[in-house]
């Protein structure tokens, strides 16, 4: 048995023995199959899960996307997020996360609030656009060191610079999404977490269960698929996080935990392993998300798999790579 197969079997057994999947939403599939909004069913409508106010003291007039719209979600809405909290999340955390995913969203053509994001930078000489048929077109100077192509493996690797973003905001937005999706009966386990989410400069990293980190990897198969899953621990073993949050968006997979002072260990480092999305999954890197200041000059490497590849005609006085999935 190959080492990769042993690892795959190990993590499959780990999740089977220790976790139940309590929520799954395939953003890509739902956008294709549904036209009407889907509202999360909760026992208390128009009671904000983040500030605690109801219709007597807060407005609920905006369409609150339980999963942000820039991640491709057009349909899944919540009646438990007031307008003030909705604006706060959009103006703070969503900005950082959209910048982190920017290139991958552009490559895969996932439509956000303002359509498919365009990527162009003067620091690294390439840009991404769509041709009239909807194919992704990558523009680059000849012999561009930012892009590597492996025809035999049908892979393209792109090195790029992210716009400045705040790492802690990634973890807080993922926690906000998870708390939007949980049943009412789970909210009492996340009272401090809701306070932590609502205060952008508070990290609480001095307590073990609020240490912000995530496992990040690339999905080489089905990288155009976007989905969210939540896993709940089966038993009271405090070594493992009580709640895990998994998101795949535009070829990038994030796995992190949603801190619970009530359910997670306060004295031990929490342990969890990469989730086996696909058998040939890429080993993840550990991201430290505790930083509260902007991360500048963060170099990203995005690896995507393609079905056909050719050197297209010159456009805008540059040579373009045309990628068809």
PDB file of C-alpha atoms in Angstrom:
ATOM      1  CA  UNK A   1       0.000   0.000   0.000  1.00  0.00           C
ATOM      2  CA  UNK A   2       1.311   3.446  -0.933  1.00  0.00           C
ATOM      3  CA  UNK A   3       2.058   5.956   1.801  1.00  0.00           C
ATOM      4  CA  UNK A   4      -0.617   8.270   0.373  1.00  0.00           C
ATOM      5  CA  UNK A   5      -3.207   5.467   0.590  1.00  0.00           C
ATOM      6  CA  UNK A   6      -2.254   4.781   4.212  1.00  0.00           C
ATOM      7  CA  UNK A   7      -2.671   8.460   5.058  1.00  0.00           C
ATOM      8  CA  UNK A   8      -6.016   8.599   3.274  1.00  0.00           C
ATOM      9  CA  UNK A   9      -7.283   5.541   5.174  1.00  0.00           C
ATOM     10  CA  UNK A  10      -6.003   6.951   8.476  1.00  0.00           C
ATOM     11  CA  UNK A  11      -7.831  10.271   8.165  1.00  0.00           C
ATOM     12  CA  UNK A  12     -10.991   8.524   6.939  1.00  0.00           C
ATOM     13  CA  UNK A  13     -10.967   6.358  10.063  1.00  0.00           C
ATOM     14  CA  UNK A  14     -10.260   9.373  12.265  1.00  0.00           C
ATOM     15  CA  UNK A  15     -13.327  11.254  11.052  1.00  0.00           C
ATOM     16  CA  UNK A  16     -15.540   8.165  11.070  1.00  0.00           C
ATOM     17  CA  UNK A  17     -14.664   7.407  14.690  1.00  0.00           C
ATOM     18  CA  UNK A  18     -14.654  10.937  16.108  1.00  0.00           C
ATOM     19  CA  UNK A  19     -17.022  13.186  14.118  1.00  0.00           C
ATOM     20  CA  UNK A  20     -20.513  13.442  12.663  1.00  0.00           C
ATOM     21  CA  UNK A  21     -21.240  15.762   9.760  1.00  0.00           C
ATOM     22  CA  UNK A  22     -24.114  17.943  10.978  1.00  0.00           C
ATOM     23  CA  UNK A  23     -24.293  20.357   8.047  1.00  0.00           C
ATOM     24  CA  UNK A  24     -23.370  20.306   4.362  1.00  0.00           C
ATOM     25  CA  UNK A  25     -24.227  22.795   1.657  1.00  0.00           C
ATOM     26  CA  UNK A  26     -22.943  22.479  -1.910  1.00  0.00           C
ATOM     27  CA  UNK A  27     -22.921  26.073  -3.137  1.00  0.00           C
ATOM     28  CA  UNK A  28     -22.178  25.188  -6.764  1.00  0.00           C
ATOM     29  CA  UNK A  29     -24.881  22.529  -7.032  1.00  0.00           C
ATOM     30  CA  UNK A  30     -27.570  24.581  -5.277  1.00  0.00           C
ATOM     31  CA  UNK A  31     -26.930  27.597  -7.504  1.00  0.00           C
ATOM     32  CA  UNK A  32     -27.520  25.391 -10.551  1.00  0.00           C
ATOM     33  CA  UNK A  33     -30.610  23.554  -9.287  1.00  0.00           C
ATOM     34  CA  UNK A  34     -32.495  26.246  -7.362  1.00  0.00           C
ATOM     35  CA  UNK A  35     -33.836  29.697  -8.184  1.00  0.00           C
ATOM     36  CA  UNK A  36     -35.611  30.674  -4.988  1.00  0.00           C
ATOM     37  CA  UNK A  37     -33.872  31.734  -1.758  1.00  0.00           C
ATOM     38  CA  UNK A  38     -33.302  29.041   0.865  1.00  0.00           C
ATOM     39  CA  UNK A  39     -33.753  30.238   4.434  1.00  0.00           C
ATOM     40  CA  UNK A  40     -32.031  28.486   7.303  1.00  0.00           C
ATOM     41  CA  UNK A  41     -34.702  26.975   9.525  1.00  0.00           C
ATOM     42  CA  UNK A  42     -34.358  28.071  13.152  1.00  0.00           C
ATOM     43  CA  UNK A  43     -36.709  28.261  16.083  1.00  0.00           C
ATOM     44  CA  UNK A  44     -36.404  32.024  16.503  1.00  0.00           C
ATOM     45  CA  UNK A  45     -36.673  34.287  13.468  1.00  0.00           C
ATOM     46  CA  UNK A  46     -35.411  37.870  13.504  1.00  0.00           C
ATOM     47  CA  UNK A  47     -33.269  37.400  16.589  1.00  0.00           C
ATOM     48  CA  UNK A  48     -29.637  38.244  15.781  1.00  0.00           C
ATOM     49  CA  UNK A  49     -27.236  35.455  16.671  1.00  0.00           C
ATOM     50  CA  UNK A  50     -24.320  37.855  17.042  1.00  0.00           C
ATOM     51  CA  UNK A  51     -25.550  40.856  19.033  1.00  0.00           C
ATOM     52  CA  UNK A  52     -28.650  39.293  20.612  1.00  0.00           C
ATOM     53  CA  UNK A  53     -31.117  41.991  19.511  1.00  0.00           C
ATOM     54  CA  UNK A  54     -34.549  41.333  17.983  1.00  0.00           C
ATOM     55  CA  UNK A  55     -36.925  43.336  15.785  1.00  0.00           C
ATOM     56  CA  UNK A  56     -37.801  45.629  18.677  1.00  0.00           C
ATOM     57  CA  UNK A  57     -34.283  47.112  18.738  1.00  0.00           C
ATOM     58  CA  UNK A  58     -32.716  46.205  15.378  1.00  0.00           C
ATOM     59  CA  UNK A  59     -33.551  46.197  11.690  1.00  0.00           C
ATOM     60  CA  UNK A  60     -33.644  43.005   9.595  1.00  0.00           C
ATOM     61  CA  UNK A  61     -34.347  44.477   6.151  1.00  0.00           C
ATOM     62  CA  UNK A  62     -31.190  43.305   4.313  1.00  0.00           C
ATOM     63  CA  UNK A  63     -30.722  39.916   2.684  1.00  0.00           C
ATOM     64  CA  UNK A  64     -28.223  38.307   5.056  1.00  0.00           C
ATOM     65  CA  UNK A  65     -26.265  35.622   3.221  1.00  0.00           C
ATOM     66  CA  UNK A  66     -25.368  32.876   5.685  1.00  0.00           C
ATOM     67  CA  UNK A  67     -22.360  32.148   3.463  1.00  0.00           C
ATOM     68  CA  UNK A  68     -21.019  35.397   1.943  1.00  0.00           C
ATOM     69  CA  UNK A  69     -22.079  36.159  -1.578  1.00  0.00           C
ATOM     70  CA  UNK A  70     -18.495  36.686  -2.783  1.00  0.00           C
ATOM     71  CA  UNK A  71     -17.932  32.958  -2.093  1.00  0.00           C
ATOM     72  CA  UNK A  72     -20.561  32.176  -4.728  1.00  0.00           C
ATOM     73  CA  UNK A  73     -23.581  31.753  -2.449  1.00  0.00           C
ATOM     74  CA  UNK A  74     -26.675  33.308  -4.021  1.00  0.00           C
ATOM     75  CA  UNK A  75     -29.423  31.404  -2.236  1.00  0.00           C
ATOM     76  CA  UNK A  76     -28.741  30.448   1.390  1.00  0.00           C
ATOM     77  CA  UNK A  77     -30.050  33.264   3.597  1.00  0.00           C
ATOM     78  CA  UNK A  78     -30.491  33.837   7.325  1.00  0.00           C
ATOM     79  CA  UNK A  79     -33.223  35.643   9.250  1.00  0.00           C
ATOM     80  CA  UNK A  80     -31.000  35.706  12.332  1.00  0.00           C
ATOM     81  CA  UNK A  81     -28.512  38.417  11.363  1.00  0.00           C
ATOM     82  CA  UNK A  82     -29.446  42.057  11.873  1.00  0.00           C
ATOM     83  CA  UNK A  83     -28.567  44.800   9.395  1.00  0.00           C
ATOM     84  CA  UNK A  84     -25.912  46.316  11.648  1.00  0.00           C
ATOM     85  CA  UNK A  85     -24.054  43.024  12.098  1.00  0.00           C
ATOM     86  CA  UNK A  86     -24.457  42.263   8.391  1.00  0.00           C
ATOM     87  CA  UNK A  87     -22.822  45.584   7.474  1.00  0.00           C
ATOM     88  CA  UNK A  88     -20.079  45.066  10.053  1.00  0.00           C
ATOM     89  CA  UNK A  89     -19.131  41.633   8.714  1.00  0.00           C
ATOM     90  CA  UNK A  90     -19.191  42.864   5.122  1.00  0.00           C
ATOM     91  CA  UNK A  91     -16.963  45.857   5.808  1.00  0.00           C
ATOM     92  CA  UNK A  92     -14.403  44.026   7.947  1.00  0.00           C
ATOM     93  CA  UNK A  93     -13.919  40.277   7.616  1.00  0.00           C
ATOM     94  CA  UNK A  94     -15.262  39.744   4.113  1.00  0.00           C
ATOM     95  CA  UNK A  95     -12.714  42.187   2.699  1.00  0.00           C
ATOM     96  CA  UNK A  96      -9.775  40.117   3.973  1.00  0.00           C
ATOM     97  CA  UNK A  97     -11.179  36.760   2.898  1.00  0.00           C
ATOM     98  CA  UNK A  98     -12.101  37.977  -0.601  1.00  0.00           C
ATOM     99  CA  UNK A  99      -8.525  39.219  -1.058  1.00  0.00           C
ATOM    100  CA  UNK A 100      -7.156  35.870   0.088  1.00  0.00           C
ATOM    101  CA  UNK A 101      -9.250  33.981  -2.491  1.00  0.00           C
ATOM    102  CA  UNK A 102      -9.075  36.629  -5.224  1.00  0.00           C
ATOM    103  CA  UNK A 103      -6.900  34.855  -7.795  1.00  0.00           C
ATOM    104  CA  UNK A 104      -8.591  31.466  -7.413  1.00  0.00           C
ATOM    105  CA  UNK A 105     -12.051  33.026  -7.719  1.00  0.00           C
ATOM    106  CA  UNK A 106     -10.949  34.686 -10.935  1.00  0.00           C
ATOM    107  CA  UNK A 107      -9.453  31.512 -12.408  1.00  0.00           C
ATOM    108  CA  UNK A 108     -12.463  29.332 -11.671  1.00  0.00           C
ATOM    109  CA  UNK A 109     -14.983  31.949 -12.757  1.00  0.00           C
ATOM    110  CA  UNK A 110     -17.037  31.817  -9.562  1.00  0.00           C
ATOM    111  CA  UNK A 111     -19.452  34.729  -9.566  1.00  0.00           C
ATOM    112  CA  UNK A 112     -19.530  36.911  -6.482  1.00  0.00           C
ATOM    113  CA  UNK A 113     -21.651  39.924  -5.656  1.00  0.00           C
ATOM    114  CA  UNK A 114     -20.247  41.876  -8.617  1.00  0.00           C
ATOM    115  CA  UNK A 115     -19.752  39.020 -11.059  1.00  0.00           C
ATOM    116  CA  UNK A 116     -16.489  37.170 -11.721  1.00  0.00           C
ATOM    117  CA  UNK A 117     -13.570  39.057 -10.158  1.00  0.00           C
ATOM    118  CA  UNK A 118     -10.807  40.157 -12.502  1.00  0.00           C
ATOM    119  CA  UNK A 119      -7.180  39.755 -11.547  1.00  0.00           C
ATOM    120  CA  UNK A 120      -4.445  42.096 -12.737  1.00  0.00           C
ATOM    121  CA  UNK A 121      -1.303  43.260 -11.009  1.00  0.00           C
ATOM    122  CA  UNK A 122       1.766  45.264 -11.955  1.00  0.00           C
ATOM    123  CA  UNK A 123       4.014  43.404  -9.513  1.00  0.00           C
ATOM    124  CA  UNK A 124       3.744  40.045 -11.260  1.00  0.00           C
ATOM    125  CA  UNK A 125       3.241  40.365 -15.038  1.00  0.00           C
ATOM    126  CA  UNK A 126       0.121  38.389 -15.784  1.00  0.00           C
ATOM    127  CA  UNK A 127      -3.631  38.900 -15.785  1.00  0.00           C
ATOM    128  CA  UNK A 128      -6.727  36.732 -15.978  1.00  0.00           C
ATOM    129  CA  UNK A 129      -9.845  37.323 -18.050  1.00  0.00           C
ATOM    130  CA  UNK A 130     -12.618  35.394 -19.820  1.00  0.00           C
ATOM    131  CA  UNK A 131     -12.894  34.916 -23.564  1.00  0.00           C
ATOM    132  CA  UNK A 132     -16.262  35.221 -25.403  1.00  0.00           C
ATOM    133  CA  UNK A 133     -16.901  31.487 -24.898  1.00  0.00           C
ATOM    134  CA  UNK A 134     -16.389  31.712 -21.144  1.00  0.00           C
ATOM    135  CA  UNK A 135     -12.975  30.024 -21.026  1.00  0.00           C
ATOM    136  CA  UNK A 136     -10.372  31.260 -18.577  1.00  0.00           C
ATOM    137  CA  UNK A 137      -7.553  33.098 -20.337  1.00  0.00           C
ATOM    138  CA  UNK A 138      -4.298  33.770 -18.505  1.00  0.00           C
ATOM    139  CA  UNK A 139      -2.226  36.592 -19.971  1.00  0.00           C
ATOM    140  CA  UNK A 140       1.505  36.608 -19.377  1.00  0.00           C
ATOM    141  CA  UNK A 141       4.771  37.854 -20.751  1.00  0.00           C
ATOM    142  CA  UNK A 142       6.826  35.296 -22.641  1.00  0.00           C
ATOM    143  CA  UNK A 143       8.968  33.127 -20.322  1.00  0.00           C
ATOM    144  CA  UNK A 144       7.032  34.407 -17.320  1.00  0.00           C
ATOM    145  CA  UNK A 145       8.579  32.885 -14.167  1.00  0.00           C
ATOM    146  CA  UNK A 146       5.264  33.247 -12.312  1.00  0.00           C
ATOM    147  CA  UNK A 147       3.600  30.354 -14.157  1.00  0.00           C
ATOM    148  CA  UNK A 148       4.761  26.759 -14.506  1.00  0.00           C
ATOM    149  CA  UNK A 149       3.049  24.188 -16.705  1.00  0.00           C
ATOM    150  CA  UNK A 150       3.344  20.401 -16.386  1.00  0.00           C
ATOM    151  CA  UNK A 151       1.594  18.966 -19.496  1.00  0.00           C
ATOM    152  CA  UNK A 152       2.031  15.321 -18.499  1.00  0.00           C
ATOM    153  CA  UNK A 153       0.245  15.892 -15.166  1.00  0.00           C
ATOM    154  CA  UNK A 154      -2.096  18.523 -16.674  1.00  0.00           C
ATOM    155  CA  UNK A 155      -1.223  21.022 -13.962  1.00  0.00           C
ATOM    156  CA  UNK A 156      -0.636  24.754 -13.958  1.00  0.00           C
ATOM    157  CA  UNK A 157       1.030  26.395 -10.967  1.00  0.00           C
ATOM    158  CA  UNK A 158       0.741  30.165 -10.523  1.00  0.00           C
ATOM    159  CA  UNK A 159       2.805  32.211  -8.084  1.00  0.00           C
ATOM    160  CA  UNK A 160       1.118  35.463  -7.131  1.00  0.00           C
ATOM    161  CA  UNK A 161       0.945  38.197  -4.508  1.00  0.00           C
ATOM    162  CA  UNK A 162      -2.202  38.691  -2.454  1.00  0.00           C
ATOM    163  CA  UNK A 163      -3.520  42.094  -1.646  1.00  0.00           C
ATOM    164  CA  UNK A 164      -2.975  43.018   2.035  1.00  0.00           C
ATOM    165  CA  UNK A 165      -5.355  41.126   4.319  1.00  0.00           C
ATOM    166  CA  UNK A 166      -5.703  40.418   8.058  1.00  0.00           C
ATOM    167  CA  UNK A 167      -5.211  36.699   8.895  1.00  0.00           C
ATOM    168  CA  UNK A 168      -7.362  36.761  12.058  1.00  0.00           C
ATOM    169  CA  UNK A 169     -10.299  37.950   9.958  1.00  0.00           C
ATOM    170  CA  UNK A 170     -10.261  34.673   8.015  1.00  0.00           C
ATOM    171  CA  UNK A 171     -10.833  32.643  11.160  1.00  0.00           C
ATOM    172  CA  UNK A 172     -13.497  35.012  12.447  1.00  0.00           C
ATOM    173  CA  UNK A 173     -15.438  34.955   9.184  1.00  0.00           C
ATOM    174  CA  UNK A 174     -15.317  31.151   9.057  1.00  0.00           C
ATOM    175  CA  UNK A 175     -16.614  31.083  12.652  1.00  0.00           C
ATOM    176  CA  UNK A 176     -19.343  33.586  11.733  1.00  0.00           C
ATOM    177  CA  UNK A 177     -20.470  31.348   8.848  1.00  0.00           C
ATOM    178  CA  UNK A 178     -20.540  28.288  11.120  1.00  0.00           C
ATOM    179  CA  UNK A 179     -22.579  30.037  13.804  1.00  0.00           C
ATOM    180  CA  UNK A 180     -25.035  31.202  11.143  1.00  0.00           C
ATOM    181  CA  UNK A 181     -25.633  27.573  10.157  1.00  0.00           C
ATOM    182  CA  UNK A 182     -25.794  25.850  13.548  1.00  0.00           C
ATOM    183  CA  UNK A 183     -29.103  24.786  15.141  1.00  0.00           C
ATOM    184  CA  UNK A 184     -30.334  26.890  18.071  1.00  0.00           C
ATOM    185  CA  UNK A 185     -29.524  24.124  20.538  1.00  0.00           C
ATOM    186  CA  UNK A 186     -25.789  24.546  19.877  1.00  0.00           C
ATOM    187  CA  UNK A 187     -25.570  28.307  20.447  1.00  0.00           C
ATOM    188  CA  UNK A 188     -25.147  28.063  24.221  1.00  0.00           C
ATOM    189  CA  UNK A 189     -21.787  26.377  23.589  1.00  0.00           C
ATOM    190  CA  UNK A 190     -20.474  29.448  21.763  1.00  0.00           C
ATOM    191  CA  UNK A 191     -21.345  32.460  23.941  1.00  0.00           C
ATOM    192  CA  UNK A 192     -17.738  33.739  24.157  1.00  0.00           C
ATOM    193  CA  UNK A 193     -17.230  32.869  20.491  1.00  0.00           C
ATOM    194  CA  UNK A 194     -20.016  35.239  19.443  1.00  0.00           C
ATOM    195  CA  UNK A 195     -18.397  38.028  21.464  1.00  0.00           C
ATOM    196  CA  UNK A 196     -14.996  37.190  19.912  1.00  0.00           C
ATOM    197  CA  UNK A 197     -16.461  37.334  16.393  1.00  0.00           C
ATOM    198  CA  UNK A 198     -18.133  40.693  16.960  1.00  0.00           C
ATOM    199  CA  UNK A 199     -14.920  42.423  18.158  1.00  0.00           C
ATOM    200  CA  UNK A 200     -12.384  42.621  15.295  1.00  0.00           C
ATOM    201  CA  UNK A 201      -9.274  43.447  17.380  1.00  0.00           C
ATOM    202  CA  UNK A 202      -9.838  40.840  20.099  1.00  0.00           C
ATOM    203  CA  UNK A 203      -8.095  37.522  19.495  1.00  0.00           C
ATOM    204  CA  UNK A 204      -8.202  35.783  22.930  1.00  0.00           C
ATOM    205  CA  UNK A 205      -5.238  33.685  21.727  1.00  0.00           C
ATOM    206  CA  UNK A 206      -3.925  33.511  25.308  1.00  0.00           C
ATOM    207  CA  UNK A 207      -6.541  30.807  25.847  1.00  0.00           C
ATOM    208  CA  UNK A 208      -5.865  27.538  24.055  1.00  0.00           C
ATOM    209  CA  UNK A 209      -9.284  27.163  22.470  1.00  0.00           C
ATOM    210  CA  UNK A 210      -9.048  30.609  20.822  1.00  0.00           C
ATOM    211  CA  UNK A 211      -5.690  29.991  19.154  1.00  0.00           C
ATOM    212  CA  UNK A 212      -6.389  30.747  15.487  1.00  0.00           C
ATOM    213  CA  UNK A 213      -4.976  28.410  12.874  1.00  0.00           C
ATOM    214  CA  UNK A 214      -6.182  26.402   9.890  1.00  0.00           C
ATOM    215  CA  UNK A 215      -5.092  23.605   7.568  1.00  0.00           C
ATOM    216  CA  UNK A 216      -4.978  24.765   3.956  1.00  0.00           C
ATOM    217  CA  UNK A 217      -4.565  22.613   0.865  1.00  0.00           C
ATOM    218  CA  UNK A 218      -5.387  22.625  -2.853  1.00  0.00           C
ATOM    219  CA  UNK A 219      -8.129  20.520  -4.419  1.00  0.00           C
ATOM    220  CA  UNK A 220      -6.808  19.213  -7.734  1.00  0.00           C
ATOM    221  CA  UNK A 221     -10.022  17.366  -8.641  1.00  0.00           C
ATOM    222  CA  UNK A 222     -13.335  19.218  -8.805  1.00  0.00           C
ATOM    223  CA  UNK A 223     -11.610  22.474  -7.915  1.00  0.00           C
ATOM    224  CA  UNK A 224     -14.473  24.487  -9.414  1.00  0.00           C
ATOM    225  CA  UNK A 225     -16.805  23.071  -6.763  1.00  0.00           C
ATOM    226  CA  UNK A 226     -17.582  25.175  -3.672  1.00  0.00           C
ATOM    227  CA  UNK A 227     -19.157  23.768  -0.517  1.00  0.00           C
ATOM    228  CA  UNK A 228     -19.281  24.124   3.267  1.00  0.00           C
ATOM    229  CA  UNK A 229     -19.407  21.347   5.881  1.00  0.00           C
ATOM    230  CA  UNK A 230     -19.563  21.342   9.687  1.00  0.00           C
ATOM    231  CA  UNK A 231     -18.454  18.385  11.819  1.00  0.00           C
ATOM    232  CA  UNK A 232     -19.356  17.843  15.476  1.00  0.00           C
ATOM    233  CA  UNK A 233     -17.304  15.740  17.882  1.00  0.00           C
ATOM    234  CA  UNK A 234     -19.030  12.494  18.866  1.00  0.00           C
ATOM    235  CA  UNK A 235     -17.740  12.257  22.428  1.00  0.00           C
ATOM    236  CA  UNK A 236     -16.275  14.365  25.231  1.00  0.00           C
ATOM    237  CA  UNK A 237     -12.640  13.802  24.260  1.00  0.00           C
ATOM    238  CA  UNK A 238     -11.289  17.329  24.703  1.00  0.00           C
ATOM    239  CA  UNK A 239      -8.107  16.622  22.744  1.00  0.00           C
ATOM    240  CA  UNK A 240     -10.087  17.064  19.530  1.00  0.00           C
ATOM    241  CA  UNK A 241     -12.026  20.260  18.732  1.00  0.00           C
ATOM    242  CA  UNK A 242     -15.747  20.158  19.438  1.00  0.00           C
ATOM    243  CA  UNK A 243     -16.653  21.729  16.087  1.00  0.00           C
ATOM    244  CA  UNK A 244     -14.748  21.671  12.786  1.00  0.00           C
ATOM    245  CA  UNK A 245     -15.524  23.905   9.823  1.00  0.00           C
ATOM    246  CA  UNK A 246     -14.562  22.901   6.280  1.00  0.00           C
ATOM    247  CA  UNK A 247     -14.847  25.105   3.230  1.00  0.00           C
ATOM    248  CA  UNK A 248     -13.736  24.456  -0.325  1.00  0.00           C
ATOM    249  CA  UNK A 249     -13.769  27.470  -2.586  1.00  0.00           C
ATOM    250  CA  UNK A 250     -12.118  27.947  -5.968  1.00  0.00           C
ATOM    251  CA  UNK A 251      -9.673  25.087  -5.526  1.00  0.00           C
ATOM    252  CA  UNK A 252      -8.597  26.009  -1.993  1.00  0.00           C
ATOM    253  CA  UNK A 253      -9.610  23.907   1.003  1.00  0.00           C
ATOM    254  CA  UNK A 254      -9.666  25.355   4.514  1.00  0.00           C
ATOM    255  CA  UNK A 255     -10.220  23.246   7.612  1.00  0.00           C
ATOM    256  CA  UNK A 256     -10.365  25.023  10.957  1.00  0.00           C
ATOM    257  CA  UNK A 257     -12.118  24.674  14.290  1.00  0.00           C
ATOM    258  CA  UNK A 258     -14.787  26.899  15.798  1.00  0.00           C
ATOM    259  CA  UNK A 259     -13.613  27.691  19.337  1.00  0.00           C
ATOM    260  CA  UNK A 260     -15.878  26.792  22.231  1.00  0.00           C
ATOM    261  CA  UNK A 261     -14.751  27.687  25.742  1.00  0.00           C
ATOM    262  CA  UNK A 262     -17.433  25.366  27.090  1.00  0.00           C
ATOM    263  CA  UNK A 263     -16.608  22.280  25.022  1.00  0.00           C
ATOM    264  CA  UNK A 264     -12.906  22.558  24.132  1.00  0.00           C
ATOM    265  CA  UNK A 265      -9.912  21.813  26.325  1.00  0.00           C
ATOM    266  CA  UNK A 266      -8.341  24.844  27.985  1.00  0.00           C
ATOM    267  CA  UNK A 267      -5.019  23.191  28.836  1.00  0.00           C
ATOM    268  CA  UNK A 268      -4.137  21.036  25.835  1.00  0.00           C
ATOM    269  CA  UNK A 269      -3.308  21.786  22.238  1.00  0.00           C
ATOM    270  CA  UNK A 270      -6.217  20.762  20.052  1.00  0.00           C
ATOM    271  CA  UNK A 271      -5.543  18.069  17.465  1.00  0.00           C
ATOM    272  CA  UNK A 272      -7.202  17.434  14.121  1.00  0.00           C
ATOM    273  CA  UNK A 273      -6.141  16.098  10.740  1.00  0.00           C
ATOM    274  CA  UNK A 274      -6.726  17.058   7.090  1.00  0.00           C
ATOM    275  CA  UNK A 275     -10.121  16.018   5.810  1.00  0.00           C
ATOM    276  CA  UNK A 276     -10.038  13.400   2.991  1.00  0.00           C
ATOM    277  CA  UNK A 277     -11.939  15.269   0.283  1.00  0.00           C
ATOM    278  CA  UNK A 278     -10.242  13.282  -2.479  1.00  0.00           C
ATOM    279  CA  UNK A 279      -7.910  10.287  -2.430  1.00  0.00           C
ATOM    280  CA  UNK A 280      -5.024  12.192  -4.013  1.00  0.00           C
ATOM    281  CA  UNK A 281      -5.408  15.156  -1.691  1.00  0.00           C
ATOM    282  CA  UNK A 282      -2.478  17.533  -1.286  1.00  0.00           C
ATOM    283  CA  UNK A 283      -0.886  17.608   2.150  1.00  0.00           C
ATOM    284  CA  UNK A 284      -1.961  20.827   3.864  1.00  0.00           C
ATOM    285  CA  UNK A 285       0.088  23.646   5.298  1.00  0.00           C
ATOM    286  CA  UNK A 286      -0.656  25.066   8.729  1.00  0.00           C
ATOM    287  CA  UNK A 287      -1.652  28.720   8.635  1.00  0.00           C
ATOM    288  CA  UNK A 288      -1.223  30.885  11.734  1.00  0.00           C
ATOM    289  CA  UNK A 289      -4.286  33.150  11.748  1.00  0.00           C
ATOM    290  CA  UNK A 290      -3.584  34.998  15.002  1.00  0.00           C
ATOM    291  CA  UNK A 291      -2.112  38.094  13.346  1.00  0.00           C
ATOM    292  CA  UNK A 292      -4.324  41.186  13.833  1.00  0.00           C
ATOM    293  CA  UNK A 293      -2.419  43.498  11.453  1.00  0.00           C
ATOM    294  CA  UNK A 294      -2.377  43.429   7.668  1.00  0.00           C
ATOM    295  CA  UNK A 295      -0.302  40.743   6.008  1.00  0.00           C
ATOM    296  CA  UNK A 296       1.588  42.393   3.145  1.00  0.00           C
ATOM    297  CA  UNK A 297       3.536  40.753   0.327  1.00  0.00           C
ATOM    298  CA  UNK A 298       2.023  37.353   1.069  1.00  0.00           C
ATOM    299  CA  UNK A 299       2.998  35.092  -1.806  1.00  0.00           C
ATOM    300  CA  UNK A 300       0.468  32.489  -2.833  1.00  0.00           C
ATOM    301  CA  UNK A 301       0.891  29.436  -5.051  1.00  0.00           C
ATOM    302  CA  UNK A 302      -2.254  28.166  -6.757  1.00  0.00           C
ATOM    303  CA  UNK A 303      -2.163  24.814  -8.537  1.00  0.00           C
ATOM    304  CA  UNK A 304      -5.007  23.883 -10.876  1.00  0.00           C
ATOM    305  CA  UNK A 305      -5.728  20.928 -13.133  1.00  0.00           C
ATOM    306  CA  UNK A 306      -6.907  21.422 -16.688  1.00  0.00           C
ATOM    307  CA  UNK A 307      -8.327  19.218 -19.439  1.00  0.00           C
ATOM    308  CA  UNK A 308      -6.837  21.019 -22.430  1.00  0.00           C
ATOM    309  CA  UNK A 309      -4.073  23.562 -22.857  1.00  0.00           C
ATOM    310  CA  UNK A 310      -2.875  25.620 -25.760  1.00  0.00           C
ATOM    311  CA  UNK A 311      -0.972  28.789 -26.493  1.00  0.00           C
ATOM    312  CA  UNK A 312      -3.553  31.226 -27.804  1.00  0.00           C
ATOM    313  CA  UNK A 313      -3.118  34.167 -30.103  1.00  0.00           C
ATOM    314  CA  UNK A 314      -1.587  37.402 -28.923  1.00  0.00           C
ATOM    315  CA  UNK A 315      -4.076  39.587 -27.072  1.00  0.00           C
ATOM    316  CA  UNK A 316      -3.318  43.032 -25.685  1.00  0.00           C
ATOM    317  CA  UNK A 317       0.250  42.549 -26.951  1.00  0.00           C
ATOM    318  CA  UNK A 318       0.777  39.654 -24.569  1.00  0.00           C
ATOM    319  CA  UNK A 319       0.857  35.935 -25.106  1.00  0.00           C
ATOM    320  CA  UNK A 320      -2.090  34.255 -23.443  1.00  0.00           C
ATOM    321  CA  UNK A 321      -2.588  30.772 -22.114  1.00  0.00           C
ATOM    322  CA  UNK A 322      -6.088  29.460 -22.708  1.00  0.00           C
ATOM    323  CA  UNK A 323      -7.294  27.033 -20.081  1.00  0.00           C
ATOM    324  CA  UNK A 324     -10.352  24.849 -20.691  1.00  0.00           C
ATOM    325  CA  UNK A 325     -11.643  22.779 -17.762  1.00  0.00           C
TER     326      UNK A 325
END
